[in-house]
Every structure is written in structure tokens, then in C-alpha cells.
PDB file of C-alpha atoms and ligand atoms in Angstrom:
ATOM      1  CA  MET A  25     177.449 109.354  63.153  1.00 94.00           C
ATOM      2  CA  LYS A  26     176.158 112.938  63.131  1.00 96.00           C
ATOM      3  CA  ASN A  27     175.539 115.056  66.184  1.00 98.00           C
ATOM      4  CA  ILE A  28     172.545 117.275  65.514  1.00 98.00           C
ATOM      5  CA  LEU A  29     171.719 120.237  67.736  1.00 98.00           C
ATOM      6  CA  HIS A  30     168.153 121.553  67.537  1.00 98.00           C
ATOM      7  CA  ILE A  31     167.861 125.107  68.863  1.00 98.00           C
ATOM      8  CA  ILE A  32     164.308 126.222  69.633  1.00 98.00           C
ATOM      9  CA  SER A  33     163.397 129.908  69.861  1.00 98.00           C
ATOM     10  CA  SER A  34     159.634 129.740  69.527  1.00 98.00           C
ATOM     11  CA  PRO A  35     157.628 130.652  72.621  1.00 98.00           C
ATOM     12  CA  LYS A  36     154.903 128.304  71.340  1.00 97.00           C
ATOM     13  CA  GLY A  37     156.768 125.098  72.176  1.00 95.00           C
ATOM     14  CA  GLU A  38     155.589 122.054  70.241  1.00 95.00           C
ATOM     15  CA  HIS A  39     152.914 124.199  68.515  1.00 97.00           C
ATOM     16  CA  GLY A  40     155.541 126.477  66.996  1.00 98.00           C
ATOM     17  CA  HIS A  41     155.721 126.197  63.217  1.00 98.00           C
ATOM     18  CA  SER A  42     159.506 126.651  63.392  1.00 98.00           C
ATOM     19  CA  VAL A  43     159.695 123.710  65.825  1.00 98.00           C
ATOM     20  CA  LYS A  44     157.633 121.514  63.489  1.00 98.00           C
ATOM     21  CA  LEU A  45     159.711 122.601  60.488  1.00 97.00           C
ATOM     22  CA  ALA A  46     162.950 121.913  62.394  1.00 98.00           C
ATOM     23  CA  ARG A  47     161.692 118.452  63.391  1.00 97.00           C
ATOM     24  CA  ALA A  48     160.882 117.688  59.733  1.00 96.00           C
ATOM     25  CA  ILE A  49     164.400 118.820  58.742  1.00 96.00           C
ATOM     26  CA  ILE A  50     165.906 116.561  61.421  1.00 96.00           C
ATOM     27  CA  LYS A  51     163.778 113.641  60.212  1.00 95.00           C
ATOM     28  CA  GLN A  52     165.154 114.096  56.688  1.00 94.00           C
ATOM     29  CA  LEU A  53     168.716 114.423  57.959  1.00 95.00           C
ATOM     30  CA  CYS A  54     168.369 111.237  60.005  1.00 94.00           C
ATOM     31  CA  ASN A  55     167.104 109.434  56.894  1.00 92.00           C
ATOM     32  CA  GLN A  56     170.291 110.518  55.110  1.00 90.00           C
ATOM     33  CA  HIS A  57     172.812 109.741  57.820  1.00 90.00           C
ATOM     34  CA  LYS A  58     173.158 106.253  59.234  1.00 85.00           C
ATOM     35  CA  GLU A  59     173.303 107.340  62.830  1.00 94.00           C
ATOM     36  CA  CYS A  60     172.150 110.586  64.384  1.00 96.00           C
ATOM     37  CA  LYS A  61     172.371 111.797  67.943  1.00 97.00           C
ATOM     38  CA  ILE A  62     169.999 114.681  68.615  1.00 98.00           C
ATOM     39  CA  ALA A  63     170.426 117.285  71.338  1.00 98.00           C
ATOM     40  CA  GLU A  64     167.841 119.972  71.977  1.00 98.00           C
ATOM     41  CA  ARG A  65     168.285 123.458  73.430  1.00 98.00           C
ATOM     42  CA  ASP A  66     164.969 125.187  74.088  1.00 98.00           C
ATOM     43  CA  LEU A  67     165.810 128.848  74.628  1.00 98.00           C
ATOM     44  CA  LEU A  68     162.385 129.532  76.126  1.00 98.00           C
ATOM     45  CA  ALA A  69     162.580 126.738  78.700  1.00 97.00           C
ATOM     46  CA  ALA A  70     164.460 128.888  81.219  1.00 95.00           C
ATOM     47  CA  GLU A  71     165.410 132.522  81.558  1.00 94.00           C
ATOM     48  CA  LEU A  72     168.584 133.318  79.646  1.00 96.00           C
ATOM     49  CA  PRO A  73     171.362 135.523  80.984  1.00 95.00           C
ATOM     50  CA  TYR A  74     171.891 138.843  79.208  1.00 94.00           C
ATOM     51  CA  LEU A  75     175.165 140.606  78.602  1.00 95.00           C
ATOM     52  CA  ASP A  76     175.652 142.858  81.618  1.00 96.00           C
ATOM     53  CA  GLY A  77     178.650 144.600  83.194  1.00 97.00           C
ATOM     54  CA  LEU A  78     179.814 141.591  85.198  1.00 97.00           C
ATOM     55  CA  HIS A  79     179.541 139.323  82.170  1.00 97.00           C
ATOM     56  CA  ILE A  80     181.547 141.698  79.985  1.00 96.00           C
ATOM     57  CA  SER A  81     184.295 142.147  82.610  1.00 96.00           C
ATOM     58  CA  ALA A  82     184.485 138.328  82.907  1.00 97.00           C
ATOM     59  CA  LEU A  83     184.960 138.000  79.150  1.00 95.00           C
ATOM     60  CA  PHE A  84     188.175 140.026  79.300  1.00 94.00           C
ATOM     61  CA  LYS A  85     189.840 137.894  81.972  1.00 95.00           C
ATOM     62  CA  ASN A  86     191.142 134.357  81.915  1.00 91.00           C
ATOM     63  CA  GLU A  87     189.552 131.802  84.204  1.00 88.00           C
ATOM     64  CA  ALA A  88     192.160 132.103  86.966  1.00 92.00           C
ATOM     65  CA  GLU A  89     191.759 135.893  87.130  1.00 96.00           C
ATOM     66  CA  ARG A  90     187.965 135.820  87.360  1.00 97.00           C
ATOM     67  CA  SER A  91     186.058 136.132  90.599  1.00 96.00           C
ATOM     68  CA  ASP A  92     183.643 133.349  91.559  1.00 96.00           C
ATOM     69  CA  ASP A  93     180.781 135.618  90.478  1.00 96.00           C
ATOM     70  CA  GLU A  94     182.415 136.193  87.107  1.00 96.00           C
ATOM     71  CA  ASN A  95     182.975 132.461  86.562  1.00 95.00           C
ATOM     72  CA  GLN A  96     179.396 131.799  87.597  1.00 95.00           C
ATOM     73  CA  LYS A  97     178.240 134.488  85.159  1.00 95.00           C
ATOM     74  CA  LEU A  98     179.879 132.597  82.286  1.00 97.00           C
ATOM     75  CA  SER A  99     178.558 129.168  83.252  1.00 96.00           C
ATOM     76  CA  TYR A 100     175.589 129.286  80.848  1.00 97.00           C
ATOM     77  CA  SER A 101     177.895 130.428  78.046  1.00 98.00           C
ATOM     78  CA  ASP A 102     180.328 127.598  78.881  1.00 97.00           C
ATOM     79  CA  ALA A 103     177.500 125.027  78.718  1.00 97.00           C
ATOM     80  CA  VAL A 104     176.015 126.204  75.410  1.00 98.00           C
ATOM     81  CA  LEU A 105     179.483 126.501  73.881  1.00 98.00           C
ATOM     82  CA  ARG A 106     180.250 122.870  74.766  1.00 98.00           C
ATOM     83  CA  GLU A 107     176.984 121.879  73.121  1.00 98.00           C
ATOM     84  CA  ILE A 108     177.456 123.836  69.904  1.00 98.00           C
ATOM     85  CA  LYS A 109     181.091 122.740  69.507  1.00 98.00           C
ATOM     86  CA  ALA A 110     179.981 119.098  69.752  1.00 98.00           C
ATOM     87  CA  ALA A 111     177.407 119.498  66.963  1.00 98.00           C
ATOM     88  CA  ASP A 112     178.092 118.557  63.331  1.00 98.00           C
ATOM     89  CA  ILE A 113     174.747 119.915  62.181  1.00 98.00           C
ATOM     90  CA  ILE A 114     172.730 122.692  63.789  1.00 98.00           C
ATOM     91  CA  VAL A 115     169.024 123.097  63.071  1.00 98.00           C
ATOM     92  CA  LEU A 116     168.240 126.600  64.214  1.00 98.00           C
ATOM     93  CA  GLY A 117     164.601 127.555  64.636  1.00 98.00           C
ATOM     94  CA  ALA A 118     164.175 131.254  63.938  1.00 98.00           C
ATOM     95  CA  PRO A 119     160.571 132.459  63.985  1.00 98.00           C
ATOM     96  CA  MET A 120     159.883 136.109  63.193  1.00 98.00           C
ATOM     97  CA  TYR A 121     158.761 138.283  66.076  1.00 98.00           C
ATOM     98  CA  ASN A 122     158.407 142.013  65.440  1.00 98.00           C
ATOM     99  CA  PHE A 123     160.342 141.809  62.188  1.00 98.00           C
ATOM    100  CA  GLY A 124     163.372 140.118  63.691  1.00 98.00           C
ATOM    101  CA  ILE A 125     164.493 137.075  65.617  1.00 98.00           C
ATOM    102  CA  HIS A 126     163.030 136.366  69.064  1.00 98.00           C
ATOM    103  CA  ALA A 127     164.888 138.089  71.934  1.00 98.00           C
ATOM    104  CA  ALA A 128     165.816 134.696  73.409  1.00 98.00           C
ATOM    105  CA  LEU A 129     167.727 133.804  70.258  1.00 98.00           C
ATOM    106  CA  LYS A 130     169.595 137.133  70.346  1.00 98.00           C
ATOM    107  CA  ALA A 131     170.456 136.510  74.027  1.00 98.00           C
ATOM    108  CA  TYR A 132     171.719 133.011  73.100  1.00 98.00           C
ATOM    109  CA  ILE A 133     173.862 134.404  70.287  1.00 98.00           C
ATOM    110  CA  ASP A 134     175.387 136.869  72.774  1.00 98.00           C
ATOM    111  CA  GLN A 135     176.439 133.838  74.853  1.00 98.00           C
ATOM    112  CA  ILE A 136     178.062 131.862  72.039  1.00 98.00           C
ATOM    113  CA  VAL A 137     179.994 134.640  70.303  1.00 98.00           C
ATOM    114  CA  ARG A 138     183.082 134.501  72.475  1.00 97.00           C
ATOM    115  CA  PHE A 139     186.768 135.108  71.876  1.00 95.00           C
ATOM    116  CA  GLY A 140     188.908 132.010  72.289  1.00 95.00           C
ATOM    117  CA  HIS A 141     185.884 129.782  71.757  1.00 97.00           C
ATOM    118  CA  THR A 142     184.088 130.741  68.567  1.00 98.00           C
ATOM    119  CA  ILE A 143     186.299 133.580  67.316  1.00 98.00           C
ATOM    120  CA  ALA A 144     189.998 134.301  67.653  1.00 97.00           C
ATOM    121  CA  TYR A 145     192.758 136.550  66.421  1.00 95.00           C
ATOM    122  CA  GLN A 146     195.658 135.063  64.489  1.00 95.00           C
ATOM    123  CA  ARG A 147     199.315 136.084  64.803  1.00 95.00           C
ATOM    124  CA  ASP A 148     198.982 138.505  61.900  1.00 96.00           C
ATOM    125  CA  GLY A 149     196.086 140.250  63.643  1.00 94.00           C
ATOM    126  CA  SER A 150     193.393 138.891  61.378  1.00 96.00           C
ATOM    127  CA  ARG A 151     190.250 137.447  62.927  1.00 95.00           C
ATOM    128  CA  ILE A 152     188.976 133.935  62.293  1.00 97.00           C
ATOM    129  CA  GLY A 153     185.858 132.009  63.198  1.00 98.00           C
ATOM    130  CA  LEU A 154     186.527 128.765  65.051  1.00 98.00           C
ATOM    131  CA  LEU A 155     183.299 126.840  64.389  1.00 98.00           C
ATOM    132  CA  LYS A 156     184.569 125.035  61.314  1.00 95.00           C
ATOM    133  CA  ASP A 157     182.983 122.194  59.354  1.00 94.00           C
ATOM    134  CA  LYS A 158     179.478 122.697  60.656  1.00 97.00           C
ATOM    135  CA  VAL A 159     176.289 122.967  58.648  1.00 97.00           C
ATOM    136  CA  VAL A 160     173.384 125.090  59.816  1.00 98.00           C
ATOM    137  CA  TYR A 161     169.796 124.667  58.643  1.00 97.00           C
ATOM    138  CA  LEU A 162     167.629 127.661  59.456  1.00 98.00           C
ATOM    139  CA  ALA A 163     163.970 126.837  60.149  1.00 98.00           C
ATOM    140  CA  ILE A 164     162.403 130.254  59.615  1.00 98.00           C
ATOM    141  CA  THR A 165     158.708 131.028  60.013  1.00 98.00           C
ATOM    142  CA  ALA A 166     156.742 134.262  59.642  1.00 98.00           C
ATOM    143  CA  GLY A 167     153.085 135.088  60.059  1.00 98.00           C
ATOM    144  CA  GLY A 168     153.099 137.448  57.077  1.00 98.00           C
ATOM    145  CA  ASN A 169     153.511 136.517  53.456  1.00 97.00           C
ATOM    146  CA  TYR A 170     155.975 138.934  51.907  1.00 96.00           C
ATOM    147  CA  THR A 171     156.442 137.259  48.540  1.00 90.00           C
ATOM    148  CA  ASN A 172     156.006 139.827  45.755  1.00 90.00           C
ATOM    149  CA  SER A 173     155.277 142.581  48.295  1.00 92.00           C
ATOM    150  CA  GLY A 174     158.492 144.521  47.655  1.00 94.00           C
ATOM    151  CA  PHE A 175     159.325 144.182  51.375  1.00 97.00           C
ATOM    152  CA  ASP A 176     161.419 141.224  52.496  1.00 97.00           C
ATOM    153  CA  PRO A 177     161.983 141.274  56.270  1.00 98.00           C
ATOM    154  CA  VAL A 178     162.608 137.508  56.367  1.00 98.00           C
ATOM    155  CA  ASN A 179     165.723 137.763  54.234  1.00 97.00           C
ATOM    156  CA  ASP A 180     166.689 141.322  55.219  1.00 97.00           C
ATOM    157  CA  TYR A 181     166.410 140.971  59.003  1.00 98.00           C
ATOM    158  CA  ILE A 182     166.599 137.245  59.752  1.00 98.00           C
ATOM    159  CA  VAL A 183     168.559 135.403  57.049  1.00 98.00           C
ATOM    160  CA  ASN A 184     171.084 138.238  56.584  1.00 98.00           C
ATOM    161  CA  TYR A 185     171.643 138.699  60.298  1.00 98.00           C
ATOM    162  CA  LEU A 186     171.998 134.978  61.062  1.00 98.00           C
ATOM    163  CA  GLN A 187     174.260 134.478  58.066  1.00 98.00           C
ATOM    164  CA  THR A 188     176.488 137.366  59.221  1.00 98.00           C
ATOM    165  CA  ILE A 189     176.840 136.164  62.799  1.00 98.00           C
ATOM    166  CA  LEU A 190     177.285 132.487  61.831  1.00 98.00           C
ATOM    167  CA  ASN A 191     179.929 133.411  59.220  1.00 98.00           C
ATOM    168  CA  TYR A 192     181.649 135.510  61.928  1.00 98.00           C
ATOM    169  CA  MET A 193     181.994 132.337  64.026  1.00 98.00           C
ATOM    170  CA  GLY A 194     183.366 130.366  61.066  1.00 98.00           C
ATOM    171  CA  ILE A 195     180.202 128.608  59.877  1.00 98.00           C
ATOM    172  CA  GLU A 196     180.028 128.823  56.121  1.00 96.00           C
ATOM    173  CA  THR A 197     177.310 126.403  55.086  1.00 96.00           C
ATOM    174  CA  ILE A 198     173.954 127.901  55.980  1.00 97.00           C
ATOM    175  CA  ILE A 199     170.768 126.564  54.429  1.00 96.00           C
ATOM    176  CA  PRO A 200     167.558 128.514  55.047  1.00 97.00           C
ATOM    177  CA  LEU A 201     164.158 126.814  54.844  1.00 96.00           C
ATOM    178  CA  ILE A 202     161.384 129.364  55.095  1.00 96.00           C
ATOM    179  CA  ILE A 203     157.638 129.158  55.724  1.00 97.00           C
ATOM    180  CA  GLU A 204     155.694 132.408  55.401  1.00 97.00           C
ATOM    181  CA  GLY A 205     152.020 133.172  55.959  1.00 98.00           C
ATOM    182  CA  THR A 206     151.456 131.131  59.138  1.00 98.00           C
ATOM    183  CA  ALA A 207     149.047 133.824  60.406  1.00 98.00           C
ATOM    184  CA  ALA A 208     146.580 133.281  57.542  1.00 97.00           C
ATOM    185  CA  PRO A 209     143.304 131.742  58.803  1.00 97.00           C
ATOM    186  CA  ASP A 210     143.451 128.980  56.187  1.00 96.00           C
ATOM    187  CA  PHE A 211     147.181 128.321  56.660  1.00 96.00           C
ATOM    188  CA  MET A 212     148.161 124.711  56.008  1.00 95.00           C
ATOM    189  CA  VAL A 213     151.585 123.279  55.383  1.00 95.00           C
ATOM    190  CA  ASP A 214     153.206 119.930  54.824  1.00 95.00           C
ATOM    191  CA  TYR A 215     156.475 120.322  56.718  1.00 95.00           C
ATOM    192  CA  ASP A 216     157.844 117.057  55.349  1.00 92.00           C
ATOM    193  CA  GLN A 217     157.142 118.205  51.796  1.00 92.00           C
ATOM    194  CA  ILE A 218     159.139 121.404  52.375  1.00 88.00           C
ATOM    195  CA  CYS A 219     162.104 119.345  53.550  1.00 87.00           C
ATOM    196  CA  ASN A 220     161.744 116.568  50.985  1.00 81.00           C
ATOM    197  CA  ASP A 221     164.567 117.766  48.866  1.00 72.00           C
ATOM    198  CA  ILE A 222     166.802 119.025  51.595  1.00 80.00           C
ATOM    199  CA  GLN A 223     169.929 117.904  49.797  1.00 72.00           C
ATOM    200  CA  SER A 224     169.263 120.251  46.910  1.00 74.00           C
ATOM    201  CA  ALA A 225     168.259 123.203  49.158  1.00 77.00           C
ATOM    202  CA  THR A 226     170.554 126.113  48.411  1.00 78.00           C
ATOM    203  CA  ALA A 227     173.039 127.464  50.891  1.00 78.00           C
ATOM    204  CA  VAL A 228     173.287 131.246  51.255  1.00 82.00           C
ATOM    205  CA  SER A 229     176.685 132.739  50.644  1.00 67.00           C
TER     206      SER A 229
HETATM  207  C1  FMN B   2     154.119 139.252  69.321  1.00 89.32           C
HETATM  208  C2  FMN B   2     154.164 138.733  67.925  1.00 89.32           C
HETATM  209  C3  FMN B   2     154.891 139.426  66.970  1.00 89.32           C
HETATM  210  C4  FMN B   2     154.924 138.962  65.644  1.00 89.32           C
HETATM  211  N1  FMN B   2     155.599 139.687  64.710  1.00 89.32           N
HETATM  212  C5  FMN B   2     155.568 139.300  63.423  1.00 89.32           C
HETATM  213  C6  FMN B   2     156.198 140.079  62.418  1.00 89.32           C
HETATM  214  O1  FMN B   2     156.818 141.103  62.671  1.00 89.32           O
HETATM  215  N2  FMN B   2     156.114 139.648  61.130  1.00 89.32           N
HETATM  216  C7  FMN B   2     155.460 138.505  60.794  1.00 89.32           C
HETATM  217  O2  FMN B   2     155.434 138.168  59.609  1.00 89.32           O
HETATM  218  N3  FMN B   2     154.865 137.741  61.717  1.00 89.32           N
HETATM  219  C8  FMN B   2     154.911 138.115  63.034  1.00 89.32           C
HETATM  220  N4  FMN B   2     154.311 137.342  63.978  1.00 89.32           N
HETATM  221  C9  FMN B   2     153.745 136.032  63.596  1.00 89.32           C
HETATM  222  C10 FMN B   2     154.773 134.915  63.780  1.00 89.32           C
HETATM  223  O3  FMN B   2     155.871 135.125  62.931  1.00 89.32           O
HETATM  224  C11 FMN B   2     154.134 133.583  63.453  1.00 89.32           C
HETATM  225  O4  FMN B   2     153.192 133.277  64.475  1.00 89.32           O
HETATM  226  C12 FMN B   2     155.141 132.463  63.310  1.00 89.32           C
HETATM  227  O5  FMN B   2     154.444 131.271  63.041  1.00 89.32           O
HETATM  228  C13 FMN B   2     155.978 132.322  64.557  1.00 89.32           C
HETATM  229  O6  FMN B   2     156.768 131.162  64.480  1.00 89.32           O
HETATM  230  P1  FMN B   2     156.523 129.979  65.531  1.00 89.32           P
HETATM  231  O7  FMN B   2     155.141 129.452  65.197  1.00 89.32           O
HETATM  232  O8  FMN B   2     157.597 129.011  65.260  1.00 89.32           O
HETATM  233  O9  FMN B   2     156.608 130.575  66.906  1.00 89.32           O
HETATM  234  C14 FMN B   2     154.265 137.773  65.297  1.00 89.32           C
HETATM  235  C15 FMN B   2     153.558 137.058  66.275  1.00 89.32           C
HETATM  236  C16 FMN B   2     153.499 137.544  67.568  1.00 89.32           C
HETATM  237  C17 FMN B   2     152.720 136.755  68.607  1.00 89.32           C
END
């Protein structure tokens, strides 16, 4: 049985190409694994908390030391951490907006990168990521088509960033699936076709 977490960061909901790509990835994964339980976290469904002063002061205290306001401030983080820890496979939708990830996805990442939960220091002072044995599929979409243009914002600003932050939290297997050119008037794509050979898709390292 595999727990799959689908994270949505497209403001276009069901019309988002990254949502459709992620759903095709999940379909393939569920064909491979006997049983799948799918959870969904739509980052555009409600306003996300941002890192502010109260949040940061709460991060440096243990639960008993925190004020009610500080504990309340961390409640969203607590909920999304429970969800991501429970997942075996994460399908992370990451559409390109203004050459980077959507602000909602950055806000979400700020909630899940947390000492004692996703990162920790060891006795010798070295840092380790705590999200072990998870696989992340990145469903990346961009309106532009950058292939052969000498400019690669998809890999430079999205894949590299997500790989860095996921590695930081201990996730080592990261498999990007990318669709470019969604803004072209004649754009057509077979999402299932892109995911057909998901097993042989290459992980970034
Ligand atoms: C405000 C805005 C900014 C965008 N910025 C970029 C961009 O910097 N580069 C790009 O290639 N496409 C850009 N796009 C196009 C989106 O990447 C494209 O619509 C993509 O399909 C979004 O993924 P989604 O359909 O899953 O939301 C932008 C679209 C909007 C509405």
C-alpha cells in the first residue's frame, strides 16, 4: 500500500496543466502499486500563512514554552508536516509563474522546512534531513518553450531549487516530468503519454 500526496500549486485548479500532469502520474503509479491511498493538498484553496515574526519566535521554542498565539501560528505547519510525513510518494505540481515556482508553493515550503521535523542536527553537529525513503515526482509546466533557446529557467529556477530544498529535508529520489510550451495557441499534449514510461524516468541527482 502506497500513500500518495498530491500537492497542487496551480491557481487554475482542474484546468491547470500541472494538475492534469500530476493526475496522469498518479494514475500510472496506481497501476504499478497494488493499493494506493491518495491525499490532496491544494495550496490555492485557502490563504497560506507566511513566515512572520511570531512564527519565527515560535520555531525557536518547544511546545510547552510557546504562547497560545505561537502554537496557533504553527498549526498549519503541524498539519502539513503530518501529511507529508505520512506520504510514501509525493507528486508535486510546480507550474512556472514569473520564472519561478508559484508563491503559494514557496509559502508551503517555508512551513515544512522545520527543525526537529524535517531537518535535525546530529551529535557531531552535522545536519541531516529527516524525510527519508520518499520519492518525489515533480509535475512541472511552463508556458514558454525553452528547448534549444540557450536559456533554461525550468531547470535553473524550478528543478534546481526544488531539488536543493527536498535534498535538504532528506529526500533523495526526485523525478521531474516537464511540459513546456503550454502558452502556444496550438498547444496539445497527451499527459498519459508523457507518464507512460514513468518507471524509466530519470531522477535528478
Ligand atoms: C502571471 C503569469 C506568469 C507566468 N510566467 C511565466 C514565465 O515566467 N515563464 C513561462 O514559461 N510561463 C509563464 N506563465 C505561463 C504558465 O507557466 C503556464 O500557463 C503554465 O501552464 C502554468 O501551469 P498550470 O497550467 O499548471 O497553472 C505565466 C502565466 C501567468 C498567468
